[in-house]
XYZ file of C-alpha atoms in Angstrom:
266
model
C -9.110 -11.938 9.084
C -10.680 -10.151 12.023
C -13.889 -8.419 12.170
C -14.374 -5.815 14.890
C -17.912 -4.217 16.262
C -17.858 -1.316 18.426
C -20.445 1.170 19.902
C -19.185 4.660 18.550
C -20.340 6.533 21.891
C -18.724 4.671 24.471
C -18.859 6.221 27.946
C -15.505 5.262 29.219
C -14.620 3.869 32.561
C -17.454 3.527 34.911
C -16.720 5.370 38.394
C -17.463 1.986 40.377
C -15.979 -0.342 38.005
C -13.395 -1.617 40.423
C -14.581 -1.164 43.767
C -18.365 -0.828 44.349
C -20.147 -3.052 41.741
C -21.197 -6.378 43.170
C -23.982 -7.897 41.127
C -21.898 -11.260 40.988
C -20.133 -10.959 44.206
C -21.195 -12.378 47.720
C -22.768 -9.153 48.684
C -25.311 -9.317 45.668
C -28.865 -9.775 46.200
C -30.837 -11.969 43.982
C -34.306 -12.665 43.878
C -36.887 -14.486 41.663
C -40.574 -15.212 42.155
C -41.968 -18.340 40.171
C -45.581 -19.248 39.905
C -47.276 -22.299 39.100
C -49.503 -20.740 36.345
C -49.648 -17.727 33.805
C -50.253 -14.219 34.752
C -48.939 -14.952 38.138
C -51.239 -17.200 39.622
C -51.191 -20.437 41.587
C -48.506 -21.949 43.907
C -45.401 -19.342 44.364
C -41.967 -20.025 45.226
C -39.194 -17.497 45.972
C -35.801 -17.972 45.657
C -32.491 -15.937 46.411
C -29.848 -18.543 45.476
C -29.165 -21.488 43.105
C -31.892 -24.452 42.689
C -30.974 -27.443 40.773
C -34.439 -29.009 40.963
C -37.710 -26.969 41.531
C -39.558 -30.085 42.152
C -38.166 -30.210 45.611
C -39.868 -27.009 46.286
C -43.297 -28.609 45.437
C -43.265 -26.751 42.013
C -43.869 -28.935 39.283
C -44.182 -26.415 36.244
C -43.806 -22.982 35.996
C -46.087 -20.827 33.868
C -44.789 -17.054 34.932
C -42.219 -15.607 37.053
C -41.105 -12.267 38.321
C -37.304 -11.244 38.668
C -36.871 -8.589 41.366
C -33.436 -8.344 41.143
C -30.781 -10.462 39.146
C -30.429 -11.452 36.377
C -30.660 -15.043 36.395
C -30.402 -18.021 33.986
C -33.170 -20.843 34.055
C -32.793 -24.190 32.529
C -35.264 -26.854 30.772
C -34.104 -29.739 32.952
C -33.023 -30.387 36.682
C -29.384 -29.844 37.487
C -29.007 -26.917 35.545
C -29.047 -28.728 32.253
C -30.896 -28.540 28.768
C -32.236 -25.226 27.171
C -31.124 -22.109 28.848
C -33.392 -18.867 29.347
C -31.593 -15.699 30.198
C -34.140 -13.793 32.757
C -33.516 -9.823 33.488
C -35.224 -7.933 35.822
C -38.809 -7.737 35.026
C -42.333 -9.476 34.765
C -42.721 -12.632 32.641
C -46.546 -13.444 32.561
C -46.231 -16.431 30.208
C -43.774 -18.864 28.854
C -43.611 -16.898 25.440
C -42.166 -13.859 27.268
C -38.729 -15.412 28.175
C -38.319 -17.466 24.953
C -39.228 -17.803 21.394
C -38.161 -21.323 21.109
C -40.829 -24.197 20.955
C -38.457 -26.911 21.641
C -39.751 -27.230 25.501
C -42.148 -25.789 27.613
C -40.403 -27.041 31.046
C -38.244 -24.831 33.492
C -36.922 -26.850 36.193
C -33.780 -25.292 37.634
C -32.386 -21.770 37.864
C -29.349 -19.844 39.158
C -28.069 -16.310 39.560
C -26.119 -15.020 36.573
C -22.840 -13.420 37.517
C -22.207 -9.995 35.342
C -19.072 -8.855 36.930
C -16.737 -10.534 39.575
C -16.661 -9.222 43.265
C -13.646 -7.380 44.198
C -12.534 -8.570 47.676
C -11.849 -6.106 50.760
C -8.353 -4.646 50.644
C -6.251 -5.816 53.651
C -2.560 -5.414 52.763
C -0.104 -3.378 51.044
C 0.303 -6.226 48.373
C -3.676 -6.313 47.739
C -3.349 -2.504 47.374
C -0.679 -2.793 44.843
C -2.470 -5.811 42.963
C -5.882 -3.744 42.938
C -4.049 -0.842 41.503
C -2.291 -2.610 38.722
C -5.651 -4.310 37.956
C -7.340 -0.854 37.700
C -4.507 0.598 35.503
C -5.064 -2.410 33.157
C -8.930 -1.726 33.170
C -8.453 1.951 32.289
C -6.399 0.826 28.862
C -9.321 -1.491 28.174
C -12.461 0.371 29.540
C -14.882 -1.791 27.623
C -17.673 -3.061 30.175
C -18.448 -5.758 27.538
C -16.023 -7.683 24.948
C -16.429 -10.894 23.175
C -14.201 -12.706 20.609
C -15.980 -15.139 18.212
C -14.050 -17.758 16.231
C -14.660 -19.621 13.303
C -13.215 -22.881 14.335
C -12.624 -24.676 17.255
C -9.899 -23.656 19.577
C -9.625 -20.223 18.636
C -8.610 -20.929 15.016
C -10.066 -19.462 11.988
C -11.586 -16.110 11.115
C -12.390 -14.015 14.343
C -14.904 -11.332 15.292
C -14.372 -8.973 18.353
C -17.599 -7.386 19.686
C -17.339 -4.474 22.068
C -19.866 -2.546 24.038
C -22.546 -3.587 21.527
C -25.385 -5.842 20.662
C -25.288 -7.740 17.380
C -28.605 -8.838 16.051
C -27.128 -10.493 12.959
C -23.552 -11.558 12.319
C -24.079 -11.807 8.768
C -24.590 -8.083 8.425
C -20.799 -7.725 9.768
C -19.742 -10.356 7.321
C -19.314 -13.118 9.677
C -20.935 -16.468 9.136
C -23.303 -18.412 11.244
C -20.551 -20.817 12.320
C -19.200 -20.222 15.646
C -17.276 -22.860 17.195
C -15.266 -21.246 19.758
C -15.136 -17.836 21.651
C -13.626 -16.140 24.374
C -15.778 -13.630 27.047
C -13.035 -11.151 27.665
C -15.275 -8.825 29.588
C -19.052 -9.006 30.813
C -21.643 -11.533 30.310
C -23.121 -12.148 26.939
C -26.173 -14.640 25.618
C -25.921 -15.949 22.051
C -29.001 -16.948 19.731
C -28.974 -19.721 17.074
C -30.982 -17.343 14.710
C -30.897 -13.385 13.781
C -32.775 -11.148 15.718
C -32.388 -12.549 19.248
C -34.228 -15.863 18.379
C -34.144 -19.735 18.996
C -31.847 -21.524 21.533
C -30.090 -19.398 24.041
C -26.570 -19.706 25.331
C -24.870 -17.789 28.359
C -21.073 -16.866 27.688
C -19.745 -15.813 31.243
C -16.389 -14.492 31.636
C -14.079 -17.434 30.448
C -13.002 -19.295 27.334
C -14.913 -21.685 25.445
C -12.752 -24.118 23.264
C -15.627 -25.564 21.351
C -19.463 -25.259 21.190
C -20.075 -28.142 23.719
C -18.662 -26.085 26.137
C -21.524 -23.606 26.041
C -24.017 -26.571 25.999
C -24.728 -26.528 22.361
C -25.059 -29.537 20.020
C -23.460 -27.676 16.774
C -21.440 -24.465 16.134
C -24.418 -22.386 15.015
C -24.870 -18.942 16.576
C -26.238 -15.690 14.607
C -26.953 -13.045 17.117
C -25.405 -11.814 20.405
C -26.355 -9.527 23.026
C -25.168 -8.144 26.413
C -26.674 -9.259 29.839
C -26.653 -6.366 32.037
C -28.482 -5.535 35.552
C -31.038 -2.851 35.841
C -29.164 -1.883 39.009
C -26.348 -0.393 36.928
C -27.488 -0.235 33.607
C -31.008 1.386 32.971
C -31.152 0.019 29.700
C -30.727 -3.725 28.722
C -33.498 -5.187 31.061
C -36.449 -6.828 30.174
C -39.448 -4.803 31.190
C -43.174 -5.468 30.010
C -44.283 -2.239 28.407
C -47.676 -0.499 29.706
C -50.536 -0.688 27.215
C -50.768 2.490 25.304
C -53.257 4.836 26.623
C -56.602 5.368 24.755
C -56.565 8.816 23.121
C -59.102 11.154 24.881
C -61.944 12.501 22.471
C -61.514 16.049 21.360
C -64.033 18.301 23.404
C -66.885 19.664 21.571
C -66.203 23.274 20.565
C -67.870 25.923 22.848
C -70.690 27.767 21.128
C -69.914 31.245 19.838
C -70.780 34.332 21.767
C -73.904 36.312 20.967
C -73.472 39.371 19.330
C -73.141 42.677 21.271
C -75.252 45.448 20.165
C -74.223 49.125 21.042
C -77.023 50.866 22.987
C -78.161 54.502 21.185
C -78.458 57.479 23.200
Protein backbone atom coordinates (compact mmCIF):
# COMPACT_ATOMS: atom_id res chain seq x y z
CA UNK A 1 0.00 0.00 0.00
CA UNK A 2 1.32 3.44 -0.93
CA UNK A 3 0.28 6.76 0.61
CA UNK A 4 0.91 10.05 -1.17
CA UNK A 5 0.98 13.56 0.27
CA UNK A 6 1.26 16.39 -2.26
CA UNK A 7 0.89 20.15 -2.05
CA UNK A 8 -2.00 21.22 -4.28
CA UNK A 9 -0.64 24.59 -5.37
CA UNK A 10 2.74 23.54 -6.68
CA UNK A 11 4.61 26.30 -8.43
CA UNK A 12 6.18 24.23 -11.21
CA UNK A 13 9.83 24.31 -12.16
CA UNK A 14 11.76 27.22 -10.65
CA UNK A 15 13.49 29.40 -13.24
CA UNK A 16 16.90 28.95 -11.62
CA UNK A 17 16.61 25.27 -10.73
CA UNK A 18 19.36 23.84 -12.92
CA UNK A 19 21.84 26.63 -13.51
CA UNK A 20 21.84 29.16 -10.71
CA UNK A 21 20.89 27.59 -7.37
CA UNK A 22 24.05 27.20 -5.33
CA UNK A 23 23.26 26.99 -1.61
CA UNK A 24 24.85 23.57 -1.40
CA UNK A 25 27.72 24.04 -3.85
CA UNK A 26 31.18 25.47 -3.85
CA UNK A 27 29.93 29.03 -4.38
CA UNK A 28 27.50 28.91 -1.47
CA UNK A 29 28.11 31.39 1.33
CA UNK A 30 27.46 30.13 4.85
CA UNK A 31 27.84 32.10 8.05
CA UNK A 32 26.90 31.36 11.65
CA UNK A 33 27.77 33.20 14.86
CA UNK A 34 27.89 31.27 18.15
CA UNK A 35 27.75 32.91 21.58
CA UNK A 36 28.78 31.59 24.96
CA UNK A 37 25.69 32.81 26.84
CA UNK A 38 22.03 33.43 26.17
CA UNK A 39 20.85 36.57 24.38
CA UNK A 40 24.04 36.83 22.30
CA UNK A 41 26.40 37.59 25.17
CA UNK A 42 29.87 36.38 26.06
CA UNK A 43 32.54 34.96 23.78
CA UNK A 44 31.62 34.96 20.08
CA UNK A 45 32.82 32.59 17.36
CA UNK A 46 32.02 33.11 13.66
CA UNK A 47 32.12 30.18 11.25
CA UNK A 48 31.70 29.80 7.49
CA UNK A 49 32.63 26.11 7.27
CA UNK A 50 32.35 22.84 9.15
CA UNK A 51 33.74 22.66 12.69
CA UNK A 52 33.99 19.22 14.30
CA UNK A 53 35.04 20.52 17.71
CA UNK A 54 33.97 23.94 18.97
CA UNK A 55 36.23 23.62 22.00
CA UNK A 56 39.15 24.05 19.60
CA UNK A 57 37.72 27.53 18.99
CA UNK A 58 37.89 28.14 22.75
CA UNK A 59 34.09 27.90 23.00
CA UNK A 60 33.19 25.49 25.78
CA UNK A 61 29.40 25.92 25.49
CA UNK A 62 26.82 27.59 23.26
CA UNK A 63 24.02 29.61 24.84
CA UNK A 64 22.72 31.43 21.74
CA UNK A 65 23.47 31.77 18.03
CA UNK A 66 22.65 33.67 14.85
CA UNK A 67 22.45 32.05 11.40
CA UNK A 68 23.19 34.83 8.92
CA UNK A 69 23.15 32.47 5.92
CA UNK A 70 22.66 28.78 5.81
CA UNK A 71 21.08 26.44 6.70
CA UNK A 72 23.25 24.51 9.19
CA UNK A 73 23.00 21.38 11.28
CA UNK A 74 24.49 21.33 14.77
CA UNK A 75 25.39 18.28 16.83
CA UNK A 76 25.35 17.42 20.51
CA UNK A 77 28.82 15.89 20.52
CA UNK A 78 32.19 16.45 18.91
CA UNK A 79 32.85 14.95 15.51
CA UNK A 80 29.36 15.71 14.14
CA UNK A 81 27.77 13.05 16.35
CA UNK A 82 24.86 12.78 18.76
CA UNK A 83 21.57 14.65 18.67
CA UNK A 84 21.04 16.86 15.61
CA UNK A 85 19.64 20.40 15.48
CA UNK A 86 18.62 21.99 12.16
CA UNK A 87 19.35 25.73 12.11
CA UNK A 88 17.81 27.91 9.40
CA UNK A 89 18.36 31.61 8.88
CA UNK A 90 17.40 33.62 11.96
CA UNK A 91 18.23 34.39 15.58
CA UNK A 92 18.23 31.81 18.38
CA UNK A 93 18.56 33.63 21.73
CA UNK A 94 18.43 30.50 23.91
CA UNK A 95 18.54 26.71 23.81
CA UNK A 96 14.77 26.27 23.65
CA UNK A 97 14.57 28.17 20.33
CA UNK A 98 16.43 25.50 18.37
CA UNK A 99 15.12 22.35 20.08
CA UNK A 100 12.37 21.19 22.41
CA UNK A 101 14.25 18.03 23.33
CA UNK A 102 15.47 17.94 26.92
CA UNK A 103 17.92 15.07 26.45
CA UNK A 104 20.99 17.29 26.32
CA UNK A 105 21.99 20.93 26.48
CA UNK A 106 25.29 20.54 24.62
CA UNK A 107 26.24 21.78 21.17
CA UNK A 108 29.81 20.90 20.26
CA UNK A 109 30.05 20.66 16.44
CA UNK A 110 28.36 22.17 13.36
CA UNK A 111 28.41 21.89 9.58
CA UNK A 112 26.64 23.58 6.65
CA UNK A 113 23.57 21.72 5.44
CA UNK A 114 23.44 21.12 1.69
CA UNK A 115 20.03 21.97 0.30
CA UNK A 116 20.68 21.50 -3.44
CA UNK A 117 23.70 20.31 -5.31
CA UNK A 118 25.86 22.65 -7.36
CA UNK A 119 25.93 22.37 -11.13
CA UNK A 120 29.51 22.50 -12.44
CA UNK A 121 30.47 25.00 -15.17
CA UNK A 122 29.74 23.65 -18.66
CA UNK A 123 32.93 23.21 -20.70
CA UNK A 124 32.31 20.57 -23.39
CA UNK A 125 29.50 19.53 -25.74
CA UNK A 126 29.08 16.29 -23.82
CA UNK A 127 28.53 18.26 -20.63
CA UNK A 128 25.96 20.45 -22.43
CA UNK A 129 24.03 17.36 -23.52
CA UNK A 130 24.29 15.86 -20.04
CA UNK A 131 22.91 19.01 -18.39
CA UNK A 132 20.14 19.28 -20.99
CA UNK A 133 19.11 15.67 -20.36
CA UNK A 134 19.10 16.26 -16.62
CA UNK A 135 17.01 19.39 -17.11
CA UNK A 136 14.44 17.45 -19.16
CA UNK A 137 14.21 14.84 -16.42
CA UNK A 138 13.70 17.58 -13.84
CA UNK A 139 10.86 19.01 -15.93
CA UNK A 140 9.11 15.65 -15.83
CA UNK A 141 9.49 15.61 -12.05
CA UNK A 142 9.20 19.26 -11.05
CA UNK A 143 9.01 18.67 -7.31
CA UNK A 144 11.54 20.67 -5.28
CA UNK A 145 11.14 18.19 -2.41
CA UNK A 146 10.23 14.52 -2.53
CA UNK A 147 10.63 11.93 0.23
CA UNK A 148 9.78 8.22 0.31
CA UNK A 149 9.19 6.54 3.69
CA UNK A 150 9.06 2.78 4.24
CA UNK A 151 7.69 0.75 7.12
CA UNK A 152 10.50 -1.84 7.05
CA UNK A 153 14.23 -1.77 6.46
CA UNK A 154 15.71 -2.01 2.94
CA UNK A 155 12.72 -0.11 1.45
CA UNK A 156 10.17 -2.84 2.19
CA UNK A 157 6.65 -2.76 3.61
CA UNK A 158 4.14 0.05 3.33
CA UNK A 159 5.32 3.18 1.52
CA UNK A 160 4.48 6.86 1.93
CA UNK A 161 5.47 9.57 -0.57
CA UNK A 162 5.65 13.23 0.48
CA UNK A 163 5.93 15.83 -2.30
CA UNK A 164 6.46 19.58 -1.73
CA UNK A 165 4.70 19.61 1.62
CA UNK A 166 5.32 19.45 5.37
CA UNK A 167 3.64 16.71 7.40
CA UNK A 168 3.09 17.47 11.12
CA UNK A 169 1.65 13.99 11.73
CA UNK A 170 2.07 10.76 9.77
CA UNK A 171 -0.92 9.29 11.60
CA UNK A 172 -3.26 11.83 9.98
CA UNK A 173 -2.36 10.36 6.58
CA UNK A 174 -2.86 6.77 7.71
CA UNK A 175 0.82 5.95 8.19
CA UNK A 176 2.09 4.60 11.49
CA UNK A 177 5.02 5.96 13.48
CA UNK A 178 7.37 3.18 12.35
CA UNK A 179 9.77 4.40 9.64
CA UNK A 180 12.62 1.94 9.14
CA UNK A 181 14.05 3.15 5.81
CA UNK A 182 13.75 6.20 3.56
CA UNK A 183 14.77 7.74 0.25
CA UNK A 184 15.31 11.50 0.00
CA UNK A 185 14.65 11.81 -3.74
CA UNK A 186 14.67 15.62 -3.94
CA UNK A 187 15.59 18.28 -1.44
CA UNK A 188 16.65 18.07 2.19
CA UNK A 189 14.28 17.07 5.01
CA UNK A 190 14.23 16.89 8.79
CA UNK A 191 12.26 14.21 10.61
CA UNK A 192 11.06 14.32 14.22
CA UNK A 193 10.27 11.56 16.70
CA UNK A 194 6.90 13.03 17.67
CA UNK A 195 4.01 14.84 15.96
CA UNK A 196 4.14 18.61 15.59
CA UNK A 197 7.89 18.66 14.87
CA UNK A 198 8.84 17.73 18.42
CA UNK A 199 11.52 15.52 19.91
CA UNK A 200 14.82 14.42 18.43
CA UNK A 201 15.62 15.67 14.93
CA UNK A 202 17.13 13.68 12.05
CA UNK A 203 18.44 15.15 8.80
CA UNK A 204 17.66 13.48 5.47
CA UNK A 205 19.87 14.85 2.72
CA UNK A 206 19.64 13.54 -0.84
CA UNK A 207 20.26 9.80 -0.82
CA UNK A 208 19.06 6.42 0.46
CA UNK A 209 18.77 5.29 4.07
CA UNK A 210 18.38 1.51 4.28
CA UNK A 211 17.77 1.48 8.02
CA UNK A 212 17.28 3.91 10.89
CA UNK A 213 20.94 3.75 11.97
CA UNK A 214 21.81 5.44 8.66
CA UNK A 215 20.16 8.68 9.86
CA UNK A 216 21.57 8.38 13.39
CA UNK A 217 18.55 6.94 15.22
CA UNK A 218 18.52 4.10 17.72
CA UNK A 219 14.95 3.03 16.86
CA UNK A 220 12.64 3.33 13.80
CA UNK A 221 10.31 5.95 15.25
CA UNK A 222 9.42 9.10 13.28
CA UNK A 223 6.09 10.92 13.36
CA UNK A 224 6.52 14.26 11.52
CA UNK A 225 8.57 15.67 8.64
CA UNK A 226 9.24 19.07 7.12
CA UNK A 227 11.34 20.52 4.33
CA UNK A 228 14.59 22.39 4.98
CA UNK A 229 14.69 25.54 2.86
CA UNK A 230 17.06 28.49 2.62
CA UNK A 231 15.73 32.04 3.03
CA UNK A 232 17.81 33.02 -0.02
CA UNK A 233 15.45 31.08 -2.29
CA UNK A 234 12.34 30.43 -0.23
CA UNK A 235 10.87 33.40 1.62
CA UNK A 236 8.85 30.97 3.70
CA UNK A 237 10.22 28.02 5.62
CA UNK A 238 12.97 29.73 7.62
CA UNK A 239 13.13 30.40 11.34
CA UNK A 240 12.56 34.03 12.30
CA UNK A 241 11.90 35.20 15.84
CA UNK A 242 8.65 37.18 15.61
CA UNK A 243 8.66 40.79 16.74
CA UNK A 244 6.60 41.50 19.85
CA UNK A 245 3.11 42.69 19.06
CA UNK A 246 2.82 46.48 19.34
CA UNK A 247 0.78 47.80 22.22
CA UNK A 248 -2.57 49.24 21.15
CA UNK A 249 -2.66 53.00 21.15
CA UNK A 250 -5.23 54.58 23.46
CA UNK A 251 -8.22 56.10 21.74
CA UNK A 252 -7.94 59.90 21.62
CA UNK A 253 -10.43 61.84 23.71
CA UNK A 254 -13.34 63.07 21.63
CA UNK A 255 -13.24 66.74 20.72
CA UNK A 256 -15.60 68.97 22.76
CA UNK A 257 -18.77 69.91 20.90
CA UNK A 258 -18.74 73.26 19.12
CA UNK A 259 -20.71 76.04 20.88
CA UNK A 260 -24.12 76.75 19.33
CA UNK A 261 -24.27 79.66 16.95
CA UNK A 262 -26.96 82.32 17.20
CA UNK A 263 -28.23 84.39 14.33
CA UNK A 264 -27.96 88.15 14.68
CA UNK A 265 -31.28 90.01 14.32
CA UNK A 266 -31.49 93.29 12.44
